[in-house]
PDB file of C-alpha atoms in Angstrom:
ATOM      1  CA  UNK A   6      12.822  50.159-101.435  1.00 82.00           C
ATOM      2  CA  UNK A   7      11.647  49.239 -97.977  1.00 86.00           C
ATOM      3  CA  UNK A   8      13.358  46.569 -95.915  1.00 92.00           C
ATOM      4  CA  UNK A   9      11.399  44.705 -93.244  1.00 95.00           C
ATOM      5  CA  UNK A  10      12.804  42.543 -90.464  1.00 96.00           C
ATOM      6  CA  UNK A  11      10.539  40.567 -88.146  1.00 97.00           C
ATOM      7  CA  UNK A  12      11.446  39.421 -84.661  1.00 97.00           C
ATOM      8  CA  UNK A  13       9.800  38.119 -81.522  1.00 98.00           C
ATOM      9  CA  UNK A  14       8.641  34.715 -82.640  1.00 97.00           C
ATOM     10  CA  UNK A  15       9.055  31.630 -80.501  1.00 97.00           C
ATOM     11  CA  UNK A  16       7.376  28.802 -78.661  1.00 98.00           C
ATOM     12  CA  UNK A  17       4.497  29.571 -76.319  1.00 98.00           C
ATOM     13  CA  UNK A  18       1.808  27.558 -74.592  1.00 98.00           C
ATOM     14  CA  UNK A  19      -1.833  27.877 -75.539  1.00 98.00           C
ATOM     15  CA  UNK A  20      -3.394  30.836 -73.783  1.00 98.00           C
ATOM     16  CA  UNK A  21      -0.120  32.709 -73.691  1.00 98.00           C
ATOM     17  CA  UNK A  22       1.007  35.886 -75.431  1.00 98.00           C
ATOM     18  CA  UNK A  23       3.723  37.020 -77.815  1.00 98.00           C
ATOM     19  CA  UNK A  24       4.587  40.336 -79.379  1.00 98.00           C
ATOM     20  CA  UNK A  25       6.108  40.407 -82.824  1.00 98.00           C
ATOM     21  CA  UNK A  26       8.044  43.368 -84.131  1.00 98.00           C
ATOM     22  CA  UNK A  27       8.599  44.523 -87.693  1.00 96.00           C
ATOM     23  CA  UNK A  28      11.484  46.944 -88.068  1.00 94.00           C
ATOM     24  CA  UNK A  29      11.323  48.932 -91.287  1.00 91.00           C
ATOM     25  CA  UNK A  30      14.192  50.703 -93.005  1.00 88.00           C
ATOM     26  CA  UNK A  31      14.841  52.294 -96.351  1.00 83.00           C
ATOM     27  CA  UNK A  32      12.274  54.554 -97.971  1.00 75.00           C
ATOM     28  CA  UNK A  33       9.816  54.297 -95.116  1.00 72.00           C
ATOM     29  CA  UNK A  34       7.956  57.400 -96.152  1.00 63.00           C
ATOM     30  CA  UNK A  35       6.884  55.586 -99.283  1.00 63.00           C
ATOM     31  CA  UNK A  36       5.031  52.885 -97.366  1.00 73.00           C
ATOM     32  CA  UNK A  37       1.472  53.654 -96.382  1.00 86.00           C
ATOM     33  CA  UNK A  38       0.435  50.350 -94.830  1.00 93.00           C
ATOM     34  CA  UNK A  39       2.132  47.635 -92.789  1.00 94.00           C
ATOM     35  CA  UNK A  40       0.403  44.295 -92.388  1.00 96.00           C
ATOM     36  CA  UNK A  41       0.957  40.875 -90.926  1.00 98.00           C
ATOM     37  CA  UNK A  42       0.304  37.598 -92.685  1.00 98.00           C
ATOM     38  CA  UNK A  43       0.897  34.054 -91.554  1.00 98.00           C
ATOM     39  CA  UNK A  44       1.318  30.706 -93.208  1.00 98.00           C
ATOM     40  CA  UNK A  45       1.043  27.297 -91.609  1.00 95.00           C
ATOM     41  CA  UNK A  46       2.567  24.200 -93.244  1.00 89.00           C
ATOM     42  CA  UNK A  47       0.429  23.040 -96.130  1.00 92.00           C
ATOM     43  CA  UNK A  48      -1.890  26.018 -95.801  1.00 94.00           C
ATOM     44  CA  UNK A  49      -2.326  29.154 -97.858  1.00 95.00           C
ATOM     45  CA  UNK A  50      -1.142  32.510 -96.625  1.00 96.00           C
ATOM     46  CA  UNK A  51      -3.618  34.200 -94.283  1.00 97.00           C
ATOM     47  CA  UNK A  52      -4.118  37.874 -93.511  1.00 98.00           C
ATOM     48  CA  UNK A  53      -3.729  38.568 -89.794  1.00 98.00           C
ATOM     49  CA  UNK A  54      -3.957  42.329 -89.447  1.00 98.00           C
ATOM     50  CA  UNK A  55      -2.705  45.628 -90.765  1.00 96.00           C
ATOM     51  CA  UNK A  56      -2.375  49.311 -89.990  1.00 94.00           C
ATOM     52  CA  UNK A  57      -1.755  52.488 -91.884  1.00 91.00           C
ATOM     53  CA  UNK A  58       1.409  54.272 -90.795  1.00 82.00           C
ATOM     54  CA  UNK A  59      -0.825  57.245 -90.040  1.00 82.00           C
ATOM     55  CA  UNK A  60      -2.590  55.040 -87.503  1.00 78.00           C
ATOM     56  CA  UNK A  61      -6.069  56.000 -88.624  1.00 82.00           C
ATOM     57  CA  UNK A  62      -7.046  52.620 -90.019  1.00 91.00           C
ATOM     58  CA  UNK A  63      -6.614  49.042 -88.855  1.00 92.00           C
ATOM     59  CA  UNK A  64      -7.999  45.752 -90.100  1.00 95.00           C
ATOM     60  CA  UNK A  65      -7.973  42.190 -88.830  1.00 97.00           C
ATOM     61  CA  UNK A  66      -8.649  38.717 -90.050  1.00 97.00           C
ATOM     62  CA  UNK A  67     -11.727  37.076 -88.587  1.00 96.00           C
ATOM     63  CA  UNK A  68      -9.773  34.357 -86.819  1.00 96.00           C
ATOM     64  CA  UNK A  69      -7.774  36.830 -84.714  1.00 97.00           C
ATOM     65  CA  UNK A  70     -10.254  39.615 -84.007  1.00 97.00           C
ATOM     66  CA  UNK A  71     -10.398  40.406 -80.318  1.00 97.00           C
ATOM     67  CA  UNK A  72      -7.142  38.567 -79.614  1.00 98.00           C
ATOM     68  CA  UNK A  73      -4.511  40.280 -81.756  1.00 98.00           C
ATOM     69  CA  UNK A  74      -3.659  43.972 -81.987  1.00 97.00           C
ATOM     70  CA  UNK A  75      -1.559  45.729 -84.604  1.00 96.00           C
ATOM     71  CA  UNK A  76       0.214  48.949 -83.682  1.00 94.00           C
ATOM     72  CA  UNK A  77       3.097  51.071 -84.867  1.00 91.00           C
ATOM     73  CA  UNK A  78       5.716  53.427 -83.496  1.00 90.00           C
ATOM     74  CA  UNK A  79       6.554  55.922 -86.211  1.00 85.00           C
ATOM     75  CA  UNK A  80       9.546  57.288 -84.309  1.00 86.00           C
ATOM     76  CA  UNK A  81      11.090  53.813 -84.318  1.00 90.00           C
ATOM     77  CA  UNK A  82       9.818  52.849 -87.776  1.00 89.00           C
ATOM     78  CA  UNK A  83       8.493  49.706 -86.183  1.00 92.00           C
ATOM     79  CA  UNK A  84       5.173  47.908 -86.331  1.00 94.00           C
ATOM     80  CA  UNK A  85       4.003  45.409 -83.749  1.00 96.00           C
ATOM     81  CA  UNK A  86       1.645  42.489 -83.535  1.00 98.00           C
ATOM     82  CA  UNK A  87       0.473  41.789 -80.008  1.00 98.00           C
ATOM     83  CA  UNK A  88      -0.942  38.279 -79.838  1.00 98.00           C
ATOM     84  CA  UNK A  89      -2.982  37.245 -76.805  1.00 98.00           C
ATOM     85  CA  UNK A  90      -4.952  34.111 -75.961  1.00 98.00           C
ATOM     86  CA  UNK A  91      -2.884  32.163 -78.429  1.00 98.00           C
ATOM     87  CA  UNK A  92      -4.210  28.891 -79.803  1.00 97.00           C
ATOM     88  CA  UNK A  93      -2.394  25.975 -81.448  1.00 97.00           C
ATOM     89  CA  UNK A  94      -4.017  26.955 -84.739  1.00 96.00           C
ATOM     90  CA  UNK A  95      -2.125  30.258 -84.572  1.00 98.00           C
ATOM     91  CA  UNK A  96       1.063  28.331 -85.282  1.00 97.00           C
ATOM     92  CA  UNK A  97       2.874  29.352 -88.437  1.00 98.00           C
ATOM     93  CA  UNK A  98       5.437  31.642 -89.983  1.00 98.00           C
ATOM     94  CA  UNK A  99       4.436  35.254 -89.521  1.00 98.00           C
ATOM     95  CA  UNK A 100       5.406  37.748 -92.189  1.00 98.00           C
ATOM     96  CA  UNK A 101       5.448  41.515 -92.146  1.00 97.00           C
ATOM     97  CA  UNK A 102       4.506  43.241 -95.397  1.00 96.00           C
ATOM     98  CA  UNK A 103       4.257  46.838 -96.607  1.00 94.00           C
ATOM     99  CA  UNK A 104       2.434  48.532 -99.418  1.00 92.00           C
ATOM    100  CA  UNK A 105       3.007  51.969-100.857  1.00 87.00           C
ATOM    101  CA  UNK A 106      -0.463  53.221-101.583  1.00 85.00           C
ATOM    102  CA  UNK A 107      -3.972  52.759-100.376  1.00 86.00           C
ATOM    103  CA  UNK A 108      -5.323  51.297 -97.190  1.00 91.00           C
ATOM    104  CA  UNK A 109      -5.286  47.991 -95.357  1.00 95.00           C
ATOM    105  CA  UNK A 110      -6.332  45.113 -97.586  1.00 95.00           C
ATOM    106  CA  UNK A 111      -6.328  41.400 -96.742  1.00 97.00           C
ATOM    107  CA  UNK A 112      -4.710  40.149 -99.950  1.00 96.00           C
ATOM    108  CA  UNK A 113      -0.977  39.622-100.016  1.00 96.00           C
ATOM    109  CA  UNK A 114      -0.672  40.297-103.723  1.00 96.00           C
ATOM    110  CA  UNK A 115      -1.287  43.987-103.048  1.00 95.00           C
ATOM    111  CA  UNK A 116       1.802  44.314-100.863  1.00 95.00           C
ATOM    112  CA  UNK A 117       5.081  45.467-102.336  1.00 92.00           C
ATOM    113  CA  UNK A 118       7.650  44.489 -99.687  1.00 94.00           C
ATOM    114  CA  UNK A 119       8.001  41.474 -97.430  1.00 96.00           C
ATOM    115  CA  UNK A 120      10.141  40.406 -94.510  1.00 97.00           C
ATOM    116  CA  UNK A 121      11.758  37.013 -94.114  1.00 97.00           C
ATOM    117  CA  UNK A 122       9.258  35.770 -91.536  1.00 97.00           C
ATOM    118  CA  UNK A 123       9.431  34.624 -87.940  1.00 98.00           C
ATOM    119  CA  UNK A 124       8.194  31.302 -86.600  1.00 98.00           C
ATOM    120  CA  UNK A 125       5.444  31.188 -83.989  1.00 98.00           C
ATOM    121  CA  UNK A 126       4.626  27.841 -82.400  1.00 98.00           C
ATOM    122  CA  UNK A 127       1.769  27.437 -79.948  1.00 98.00           C
ATOM    123  CA  UNK A 128       1.732  24.199 -77.984  1.00 97.00           C
ATOM    124  CA  UNK A 129      -1.442  22.672 -76.601  1.00 93.00           C
TER     125      UNK A 129
END
């Protein structure tokens, strides 16, 4: 099992920045990919970005490319989502997810473990 705990969410004005953290514990060595998803009220879950723990592969959703960056610190078993130039449409609950095998994929059904989510609200 892998446990994931997100932090760093909050309220920010449009154009501002936030950095989310995803602290992983448990059988970390069994997780090959960590990704971020988000869900706004009444909307379906959306892939934001992901990274292999090895760091050799990243992927991003089209709506965040050029603004968001996913990274990881293996020594701390923590993944990060740096969000810049935030827009009101970035508002939602952000979830960290991990999968055991393979590479970064944008579909949540492929991920084995999920965190509880952290709220991000961007005001206009």
